[in-house]
PDB file of C-alpha atoms in Angstrom:
ATOM      1  CA  MET P   1     -11.262  -2.321 -15.461  1.00 61.00           C
ATOM      2  CA  THR P   2     -13.593  -2.766 -12.508  1.00 85.00           C
ATOM      3  CA  ILE P   3     -12.427  -1.791  -9.044  1.00 93.00           C
ATOM      4  CA  GLU P   4     -14.300  -3.377  -6.157  1.00 95.00           C
ATOM      5  CA  ILE P   5     -14.528  -1.974  -2.631  1.00 96.00           C
ATOM      6  CA  ALA P   6     -15.599  -4.088   0.340  1.00 96.00           C
ATOM      7  CA  GLU P   7     -15.924  -3.391   4.045  1.00 97.00           C
ATOM      8  CA  ILE P   8     -14.037  -5.951   6.153  1.00 97.00           C
ATOM      9  CA  ASP P   9     -14.295  -6.598   9.896  1.00 98.00           C
ATOM     10  CA  ARG P  10     -10.968  -8.358  10.272  1.00 96.00           C
ATOM     11  CA  LEU P  11      -7.924  -9.625   8.378  1.00 97.00           C
ATOM     12  CA  GLU P  12      -6.561 -13.136   8.817  1.00 97.00           C
ATOM     13  CA  CYS P  13      -3.108 -13.337   7.253  1.00 98.00           C
ATOM     14  CA  ARG P  14      -0.561 -16.157   7.301  1.00 97.00           C
ATOM     15  CA  CYS P  15       2.868 -16.707   5.756  1.00 97.00           C
ATOM     16  CA  VAL P  16       3.147 -19.980   3.810  1.00 97.00           C
ATOM     17  CA  ASP P  17       5.667 -21.847   1.652  1.00 96.00           C
ATOM     18  CA  HIS P  18       4.973 -21.235  -2.017  1.00 96.00           C
ATOM     19  CA  ARG P  19       6.906 -22.160  -5.151  1.00 95.00           C
ATOM     20  CA  TRP P  20       6.455 -19.283  -7.573  1.00 97.00           C
ATOM     21  CA  GLY P  21       6.687 -20.556 -11.136  1.00 96.00           C
ATOM     22  CA  PHE P  22       7.110 -17.044 -12.535  1.00 97.00           C
ATOM     23  CA  VAL P  23      10.477 -16.678 -10.784  1.00 96.00           C
ATOM     24  CA  GLU P  24      11.762 -19.995 -12.145  1.00 95.00           C
ATOM     25  CA  GLU P  25      10.446 -19.527 -15.682  1.00 96.00           C
ATOM     26  CA  ARG P  26      11.513 -15.896 -16.112  1.00 97.00           C
ATOM     27  CA  ALA P  27      14.748 -15.858 -14.069  1.00 97.00           C
ATOM     28  CA  ALA P  28      16.895 -14.384 -16.860  1.00 97.00           C
ATOM     29  CA  ASP P  29      14.284 -11.729 -17.686  1.00 97.00           C
ATOM     30  CA  ILE P  30      13.962 -10.807 -14.015  1.00 97.00           C
ATOM     31  CA  GLU P  31      17.721 -10.431 -13.594  1.00 97.00           C
ATOM     32  CA  ARG P  32      18.034  -8.311 -16.749  1.00 97.00           C
ATOM     33  CA  HIS P  33      15.126  -6.120 -15.690  1.00 97.00           C
ATOM     34  CA  TRP P  34      16.619  -5.619 -12.220  1.00 97.00           C
ATOM     35  CA  GLU P  35      19.965  -4.534 -13.655  1.00 96.00           C
ATOM     36  CA  GLU P  36      18.205  -2.018 -15.899  1.00 95.00           C
ATOM     37  CA  ARG P  37      16.154  -0.639 -13.002  1.00 93.00           C
ATOM     38  CA  ARG P  38      19.218  -0.451 -10.758  1.00 93.00           C
ATOM     39  CA  CYS P  39      21.133   1.469 -13.411  1.00 93.00           C
ATOM     40  CA  ALA P  40      18.273   3.961 -13.620  1.00 91.00           C
ATOM     41  CA  ASN P  41      17.795   4.129  -9.825  1.00 89.00           C
ATOM     42  CA  PRO P  42      20.807   2.880  -7.794  1.00 90.00           C
ATOM     43  CA  ALA P  43      18.890   3.460  -4.546  1.00 86.00           C
ATOM     44  CA  LEU P  44      16.693   0.417  -5.178  1.00 88.00           C
ATOM     45  CA  TYR P  45      17.356  -2.447  -2.758  1.00 90.00           C
ATOM     46  CA  ASP P  46      16.651  -6.104  -3.436  1.00 94.00           C
ATOM     47  CA  GLY P  47      15.306  -7.103  -0.046  1.00 94.00           C
ATOM     48  CA  SER P  48      12.552  -9.633   0.642  1.00 97.00           C
ATOM     49  CA  VAL P  49       8.878  -8.747   0.397  1.00 97.00           C
ATOM     50  CA  LEU P  50       5.639 -10.626   0.961  1.00 98.00           C
ATOM     51  CA  LEU P  51       3.120 -11.247  -1.811  1.00 98.00           C
ATOM     52  CA  ALA P  52      -0.106 -13.229  -1.554  1.00 98.00           C
ATOM     53  CA  CYS P  53      -0.780 -16.514  -3.343  1.00 97.00           C
ATOM     54  CA  ARG P  54      -4.323 -16.772  -2.005  1.00 97.00           C
ATOM     55  CA  VAL P  55      -6.960 -14.138  -1.227  1.00 97.00           C
ATOM     56  CA  GLU P  56     -10.475 -15.028  -0.139  1.00 97.00           C
ATOM     57  CA  ARG P  57     -13.427 -13.350   1.483  1.00 97.00           C
ATOM     58  CA  THR P  58     -15.520 -15.308   3.919  1.00 97.00           C
ATOM     59  CA  THR P  59     -17.877 -14.914   6.857  1.00 96.00           C
ATOM     60  CA  GLY P  60     -16.864 -16.120  10.310  1.00 93.00           C
ATOM     61  CA  GLU P  61     -19.039 -18.067  12.708  1.00 93.00           C
ATOM     62  CA  ASP P  62     -19.540 -14.813  14.585  1.00 93.00           C
ATOM     63  CA  GLY P  63     -20.877 -13.164  11.417  1.00 95.00           C
ATOM     64  CA  ALA P  64     -17.714 -11.116  10.872  1.00 97.00           C
ATOM     65  CA  ARG P  65     -16.661 -10.241   7.337  1.00 98.00           C
ATOM     66  CA  ILE P  66     -13.171 -11.733   6.984  1.00 98.00           C
ATOM     67  CA  LEU P  67     -10.456 -11.259   4.378  1.00 98.00           C
ATOM     68  CA  ARG P  68      -8.015 -14.184   4.454  1.00 98.00           C
ATOM     69  CA  MET P  69      -4.655 -13.928   2.728  1.00 98.00           C
ATOM     70  CA  ALA P  70      -1.785 -16.397   2.398  1.00 98.00           C
ATOM     71  CA  PHE P  71       1.561 -14.634   1.913  1.00 98.00           C
ATOM     72  CA  PHE P  72       4.899 -15.936   0.676  1.00 98.00           C
ATOM     73  CA  GLU P  73       8.370 -14.421   0.641  1.00 97.00           C
ATOM     74  CA  THR P  74      10.090 -13.362  -2.570  1.00 97.00           C
ATOM     75  CA  PRO P  75      12.898 -10.952  -3.603  1.00 97.00           C
ATOM     76  CA  PHE P  76      11.854  -7.396  -4.384  1.00 96.00           C
ATOM     77  CA  SER P  77      13.435  -7.753  -7.837  1.00 97.00           C
ATOM     78  CA  SER P  78      10.984 -10.553  -8.673  1.00 97.00           C
ATOM     79  CA  PHE P  79       8.051  -8.520  -7.378  1.00 97.00           C
ATOM     80  CA  LEU P  80       9.148  -5.475  -9.401  1.00 96.00           C
ATOM     81  CA  ALA P  81       9.512  -7.488 -12.611  1.00 97.00           C
ATOM     82  CA  TRP P  82       6.130  -9.164 -12.112  1.00 97.00           C
ATOM     83  CA  ARG P  83       4.509  -5.785 -11.582  1.00 95.00           C
ATOM     84  CA  GLU P  84       6.238  -4.069 -14.488  1.00 95.00           C
ATOM     85  CA  PHE P  85       5.794  -6.998 -16.886  1.00 97.00           C
ATOM     86  CA  GLY P  86       2.036  -6.496 -16.495  1.00 95.00           C
ATOM     87  CA  TRP P  87       1.166  -9.068 -13.776  1.00 96.00           C
ATOM     88  CA  PRO P  88       1.851 -12.220 -15.886  1.00 95.00           C
ATOM     89  CA  ASP P  89       0.849 -14.506 -12.992  1.00 95.00           C
ATOM     90  CA  GLU P  90      -2.684 -13.505 -12.012  1.00 96.00           C
ATOM     91  CA  ALA P  91      -2.796 -16.049  -9.180  1.00 96.00           C
ATOM     92  CA  VAL P  92      -0.515 -13.752  -7.140  1.00 98.00           C
ATOM     93  CA  TYR P  93      -1.530 -10.481  -5.482  1.00 98.00           C
ATOM     94  CA  ASN P  94       0.177  -7.411  -4.065  1.00 97.00           C
ATOM     95  CA  CYS P  95      -1.646  -7.049  -0.722  1.00 97.00           C
ATOM     96  CA  PHE P  96      -0.744  -4.248   1.673  1.00 96.00           C
ATOM     97  CA  SER P  97      -2.197  -2.031   4.393  1.00 97.00           C
ATOM     98  CA  MET P  98      -2.609   1.750   4.258  1.00 96.00           C
ATOM     99  CA  PRO P  99      -3.577   4.362   6.863  1.00 96.00           C
ATOM    100  CA  ALA P 100      -6.102   6.902   5.616  1.00 96.00           C
ATOM    101  CA  ALA P 101      -4.981   9.678   7.953  1.00 97.00           C
ATOM    102  CA  ARG P 102      -7.840  12.175   8.178  1.00 96.00           C
ATOM    103  CA  ALA P 103      -7.625  15.650   9.673  1.00 96.00           C
ATOM    104  CA  ARG P 104     -10.351  17.142  11.855  1.00 95.00           C
ATOM    105  CA  ASP P 105     -11.683  19.167   8.907  1.00 93.00           C
ATOM    106  CA  GLY P 106     -12.066  16.077   6.710  1.00 92.00           C
ATOM    107  CA  ALA P 107      -8.922  16.353   4.559  1.00 92.00           C
ATOM    108  CA  TYR P 108      -6.783  13.252   3.929  1.00 94.00           C
ATOM    109  CA  LEU P 109      -2.993  13.050   4.066  1.00 95.00           C
ATOM    110  CA  LEU P 110      -1.101  11.839   1.005  1.00 94.00           C
ATOM    111  CA  GLY P 111       2.592  11.114   0.695  1.00 93.00           C
ATOM    112  CA  GLU P 112       4.514  11.911  -2.479  1.00 93.00           C
ATOM    113  CA  MET P 113       6.955   9.059  -3.094  1.00 85.00           C
ATOM    114  CA  GLY P 114      10.614  10.097  -2.954  1.00 78.00           C
ATOM    115  CA  PRO P 115      13.192   9.650  -5.742  1.00 74.00           C
ATOM    116  CA  SER P 116      14.551   6.396  -4.275  1.00 69.00           C
ATOM    117  CA  HIS P 117      11.125   4.735  -4.526  1.00 68.00           C
ATOM    118  CA  SER P 118      10.223   2.415  -7.403  1.00 66.00           C
ATOM    119  CA  PHE P 119       7.130   4.605  -7.979  1.00 73.00           C
ATOM    120  CA  ALA P 120       8.834   7.964  -7.428  1.00 72.00           C
ATOM    121  CA  GLY P 121       6.474  10.929  -7.579  1.00 74.00           C
ATOM    122  CA  GLN P 122       3.222   9.012  -7.164  1.00 86.00           C
ATOM    123  CA  LEU P 123       0.727   9.886  -4.435  1.00 91.00           C
ATOM    124  CA  TYR P 124      -0.369   7.322  -1.860  1.00 90.00           C
ATOM    125  CA  PHE P 125      -1.462   7.013   1.700  1.00 94.00           C
ATOM    126  CA  PRO P 126       1.780   6.231   3.600  1.00 91.00           C
ATOM    127  CA  CYS P 127       2.385   2.526   3.009  1.00 89.00           C
ATOM    128  CA  GLY P 128       4.749  -0.193   1.890  1.00 87.00           C
ATOM    129  CA  THR P 129       4.723  -3.760   0.665  1.00 93.00           C
ATOM    130  CA  PRO P 130       4.832  -6.054   3.726  1.00 95.00           C
ATOM    131  CA  ASP P 131       8.118  -7.814   4.435  1.00 95.00           C
ATOM    132  CA  PRO P 132       9.405 -10.586   6.734  1.00 96.00           C
ATOM    133  CA  SER P 133       9.543  -8.191   9.698  1.00 94.00           C
ATOM    134  CA  ASP P 134       5.735  -8.189   9.576  1.00 96.00           C
ATOM    135  CA  VAL P 135       5.590 -11.928  10.335  1.00 96.00           C
ATOM    136  CA  VAL P 136       4.850 -12.405  14.036  1.00 95.00           C
ATOM    137  CA  SER P 137       3.796 -15.246  16.350  1.00 86.00           C
ATOM    138  CA  GLY P 138       5.129 -17.941  14.077  1.00 88.00           C
ATOM    139  CA  ASP P 139       3.407 -17.438  10.737  1.00 94.00           C
ATOM    140  CA  ARG P 140       0.927 -14.578  11.262  1.00 97.00           C
ATOM    141  CA  VAL P 141       1.374 -11.551   9.003  1.00 97.00           C
ATOM    142  CA  ASP P 142       0.555  -8.388  10.952  1.00 97.00           C
ATOM    143  CA  LEU P 143      -0.804  -5.882   8.425  1.00 97.00           C
ATOM    144  CA  ALA P 144      -2.040  -3.621  11.227  1.00 96.00           C
ATOM    145  CA  GLY P 145       1.496  -3.451  12.594  1.00 96.00           C
ATOM    146  CA  SER P 146       2.846  -2.773   9.106  1.00 96.00           C
ATOM    147  CA  LEU P 147       0.451   0.167   8.811  1.00 96.00           C
ATOM    148  CA  VAL P 148       1.624   1.655  12.109  1.00 96.00           C
ATOM    149  CA  ARG P 149       5.287   1.243  11.187  1.00 94.00           C
ATOM    150  CA  GLU P 150       4.982   2.730   7.700  1.00 94.00           C
ATOM    151  CA  LEU P 151       3.027   5.725   8.973  1.00 96.00           C
ATOM    152  CA  ALA P 152       5.716   6.499  11.557  1.00 96.00           C
ATOM    153  CA  GLU P 153       8.652   5.897   9.212  1.00 94.00           C
ATOM    154  CA  GLU P 154       7.291   8.011   6.381  1.00 94.00           C
ATOM    155  CA  THR P 155       5.498  10.830   8.226  1.00 96.00           C
ATOM    156  CA  GLY P 156       6.546  10.799  11.892  1.00 96.00           C
ATOM    157  CA  LEU P 157       2.894  10.453  12.917  1.00 97.00           C
ATOM    158  CA  ALA P 158       1.888   7.952  15.596  1.00 97.00           C
ATOM    159  CA  ALA P 159      -1.213   5.900  14.878  1.00 96.00           C
ATOM    160  CA  SER P 160      -1.856   5.859  18.634  1.00 96.00           C
ATOM    161  CA  ASP P 161      -2.545   9.608  18.465  1.00 97.00           C
ATOM    162  CA  ALA P 162      -5.537   8.982  16.212  1.00 97.00           C
ATOM    163  CA  HIS P 163      -8.896   7.253  16.533  1.00 97.00           C
ATOM    164  CA  ALA P 164      -8.787   4.157  14.307  1.00 97.00           C
ATOM    165  CA  SER P 165     -11.841   2.760  12.558  1.00 95.00           C
ATOM    166  CA  ALA P 166     -12.888  -0.653  13.834  1.00 94.00           C
ATOM    167  CA  GLY P 167     -12.638  -2.433  10.502  1.00 96.00           C
ATOM    168  CA  TRP P 168     -10.963  -2.133   7.125  1.00 98.00           C
ATOM    169  CA  THR P 169     -11.898  -1.010   3.643  1.00 97.00           C
ATOM    170  CA  ALA P 170     -10.461  -3.416   1.068  1.00 97.00           C
ATOM    171  CA  ILE P 171      -9.939  -2.186  -2.489  1.00 96.00           C
ATOM    172  CA  PHE P 172      -9.530  -4.847  -5.181  1.00 97.00           C
ATOM    173  CA  ASP P 173      -7.872  -3.401  -8.278  1.00 95.00           C
ATOM    174  CA  ARG P 174      -6.659  -6.254 -10.481  1.00 93.00           C
ATOM    175  CA  GLN P 175      -3.596  -7.630  -8.619  1.00 95.00           C
ATOM    176  CA  HIS P 176      -3.686  -4.886  -5.956  1.00 96.00           C
ATOM    177  CA  VAL P 177      -5.485  -5.545  -2.689  1.00 97.00           C
ATOM    178  CA  ALA P 178      -5.225  -2.373  -0.605  1.00 97.00           C
ATOM    179  CA  CYS P 179      -6.438  -2.742   2.989  1.00 97.00           C
ATOM    180  CA  VAL P 180      -7.230   0.744   4.284  1.00 98.00           C
ATOM    181  CA  LYS P 181      -7.927   1.716   7.875  1.00 97.00           C
ATOM    182  CA  ARG P 182      -9.097   5.261   8.591  1.00 97.00           C
ATOM    183  CA  LEU P 183      -7.224   7.141  11.303  1.00 98.00           C
ATOM    184  CA  ASP P 184      -8.917  10.306  12.561  1.00 97.00           C
ATOM    185  CA  PHE P 185      -6.496  12.887  13.975  1.00 98.00           C
ATOM    186  CA  ASP P 186      -7.785  15.694  16.182  1.00 97.00           C
ATOM    187  CA  ALA P 187      -5.875  18.378  14.287  1.00 96.00           C
ATOM    188  CA  PRO P 188      -6.743  20.681  11.367  1.00 96.00           C
ATOM    189  CA  SER P 189      -5.261  19.769   8.002  1.00 94.00           C
ATOM    190  CA  HIS P 190      -2.769  22.663   7.947  1.00 96.00           C
ATOM    191  CA  ALA P 191      -1.335  21.596  11.310  1.00 97.00           C
ATOM    192  CA  LEU P 192      -1.139  17.917  10.352  1.00 97.00           C
ATOM    193  CA  LEU P 193       0.552  18.793   7.070  1.00 97.00           C
ATOM    194  CA  ALA P 194       3.049  21.081   8.816  1.00 97.00           C
ATOM    195  CA  ARG P 195       4.022  18.282  11.229  1.00 97.00           C
ATOM    196  CA  VAL P 196       4.640  15.844   8.396  1.00 97.00           C
ATOM    197  CA  ARG P 197       6.585  18.313   6.268  1.00 97.00           C
ATOM    198  CA  ALA P 198       8.753  19.223   9.259  1.00 97.00           C
ATOM    199  CA  PHE P 199       9.469  15.526   9.814  1.00 97.00           C
ATOM    200  CA  ILE P 200      10.421  15.033   6.152  1.00 96.00           C
ATOM    201  CA  ALA P 201      12.702  18.083   6.234  1.00 96.00           C
ATOM    202  CA  ALA P 202      14.508  16.801   9.342  1.00 96.00           C
ATOM    203  CA  GLU P 203      15.215  13.332   7.898  1.00 91.00           C
ATOM    204  CA  SER P 204      18.621  12.693   6.322  1.00 90.00           C
ATOM    205  CA  ALA P 205      17.093  10.220   3.847  1.00 86.00           C
ATOM    206  CA  PRO P 206      13.315  10.749   3.854  1.00 90.00           C
ATOM    207  CA  GLU P 207      11.100   8.187   2.161  1.00 88.00           C
ATOM    208  CA  LEU P 208       8.721  10.917   0.996  1.00 91.00           C
ATOM    209  CA  ALA P 209       9.550  13.875  -1.225  1.00 91.00           C
ATOM    210  CA  ASP P 210       6.575  15.854   0.092  1.00 94.00           C
ATOM    211  CA  ALA P 211       3.137  15.542   1.669  1.00 94.00           C
ATOM    212  CA  HIS P 212      -0.238  16.915   0.618  1.00 93.00           C
ATOM    213  CA  MET P 213      -3.753  17.218   2.008  1.00 92.00           C
ATOM    214  CA  VAL P 214      -6.681  16.231  -0.205  1.00 89.00           C
ATOM    215  CA  SER P 215      -9.913  17.910   0.840  1.00 84.00           C
ATOM    216  CA  SER P 216     -12.302  17.440  -2.073  1.00 72.00           C
ATOM    217  CA  LEU P 217     -12.555  15.627  -5.384  1.00 59.00           C
ATOM    218  CA  THR P 218     -14.879  14.026  -7.864  1.00 51.00           C
ATOM    219  CA  ALA P 219     -12.875  14.121 -11.077  1.00 38.00           C
ATOM    220  CA  LEU P 220      -9.243  13.259 -10.526  1.00 60.00           C
ATOM    221  CA  ALA P 221      -6.983  14.797 -13.120  1.00 64.00           C
ATOM    222  CA  ASP P 222      -3.746  14.210 -11.256  1.00 78.00           C
ATOM    223  CA  PRO P 223      -1.987  11.235 -12.923  1.00 84.00           C
ATOM    224  CA  ARG P 224       0.131  10.670  -9.812  1.00 89.00           C
ATOM    225  CA  LEU P 225      -2.839   9.091  -8.035  1.00 90.00           C
ATOM    226  CA  PRO P 226      -3.262   5.349  -8.742  1.00 90.00           C
ATOM    227  CA  ALA P 227      -6.737   4.067  -9.568  1.00 90.00           C
ATOM    228  CA  PHE P 228      -7.291   2.406  -6.182  1.00 92.00           C
ATOM    229  CA  MET P 229      -6.453   5.652  -4.405  1.00 91.00           C
ATOM    230  CA  VAL P 230      -8.920   7.527  -6.613  1.00 90.00           C
ATOM    231  CA  ALA P 231     -11.571   4.907  -5.819  1.00 91.00           C
ATOM    232  CA  TYR P 232     -11.112   5.204  -2.052  1.00 92.00           C
ATOM    233  CA  LEU P 233     -10.936   9.000  -1.956  1.00 92.00           C
ATOM    234  CA  SER P 234     -13.900   9.490  -4.262  1.00 89.00           C
ATOM    235  CA  ARG P 235     -15.985   7.340  -1.925  1.00 89.00           C
ATOM    236  CA  ALA P 236     -14.552   8.834   1.278  1.00 90.00           C
ATOM    237  CA  LEU P 237     -15.098  12.419   0.204  1.00 86.00           C
ATOM    238  CA  GLY P 238     -18.660  11.705  -0.870  1.00 78.00           C
ATOM    239  CA  GLY P 239     -19.226  13.615  -4.063  1.00 49.00           C
ATOM    240  CA  ALA P 240     -17.192  16.734  -3.390  1.00 38.00           C
ATOM    241  CA  ASP P 241     -16.633  18.843  -6.475  1.00 36.00           C
ATOM    242  CA  GLU P 242     -12.870  19.291  -6.864  1.00 38.00           C
ATOM    243  CA  ILE P 243      -9.448  18.030  -5.936  1.00 38.00           C
ATOM    244  CA  SER P 244      -7.391  20.215  -3.641  1.00 43.00           C
ATOM    245  CA  LEU P 245      -3.700  19.459  -3.142  1.00 47.00           C
ATOM    246  CA  GLY P 246      -1.459  21.447  -0.845  1.00 47.00           C
ATOM    247  CA  ALA P 247      -1.740  23.322   2.410  1.00 42.00           C
ATOM    248  CA  SER P 248      -5.475  23.552   2.961  1.00 37.00           C
TER     249      SER P 248
END
């Protein structure tokens, strides 16, 4: 499967009304699947999330590279079933923002998803599926704000302490559209990792089980890294010769 990476100058995201046929046609299957997942992981919560029913790339009058997305609200249980049934509706996308937190020595911070997460154990940049709290100013979906919030909630790091890249890197991996913004922190990787691990240890119900720093990779053997994460890191690390997880 081909993964495409594109540099984007700005995101234009709106929340719209959308009737999702998958939810109506597969209601019984979705409910049964949710009960099974809840039995296996009682910590799962069926709140509302935002998925995209339209994703398009265009060029603005100012020459800017724009990624436009139209989001709609749906229960998490429907999203989870759609994802785990193998994306039966390919007109819908899971679009989200991610901070690529980079230490002064070039290593990137990864979060290991905690046991309450639907993808427990996997490795991601700190992130989450957008939800109704990310809708601001009427119908605008603020993916930049979602990025800042998720980074703080999962790691204790403040995006304002870092230098943010001007644009975004969008990764298109089937129904995933990951919008990544690099955040450069003026701290060595061991210090950044220590701060995040201390934050996780102090939380009564942390979202992350652990944190890691990735400093080099070309061949990714770790199955906990999704394909779109491998694609971004391989490009970002520029042909380094190994993967390094842990306290660099």
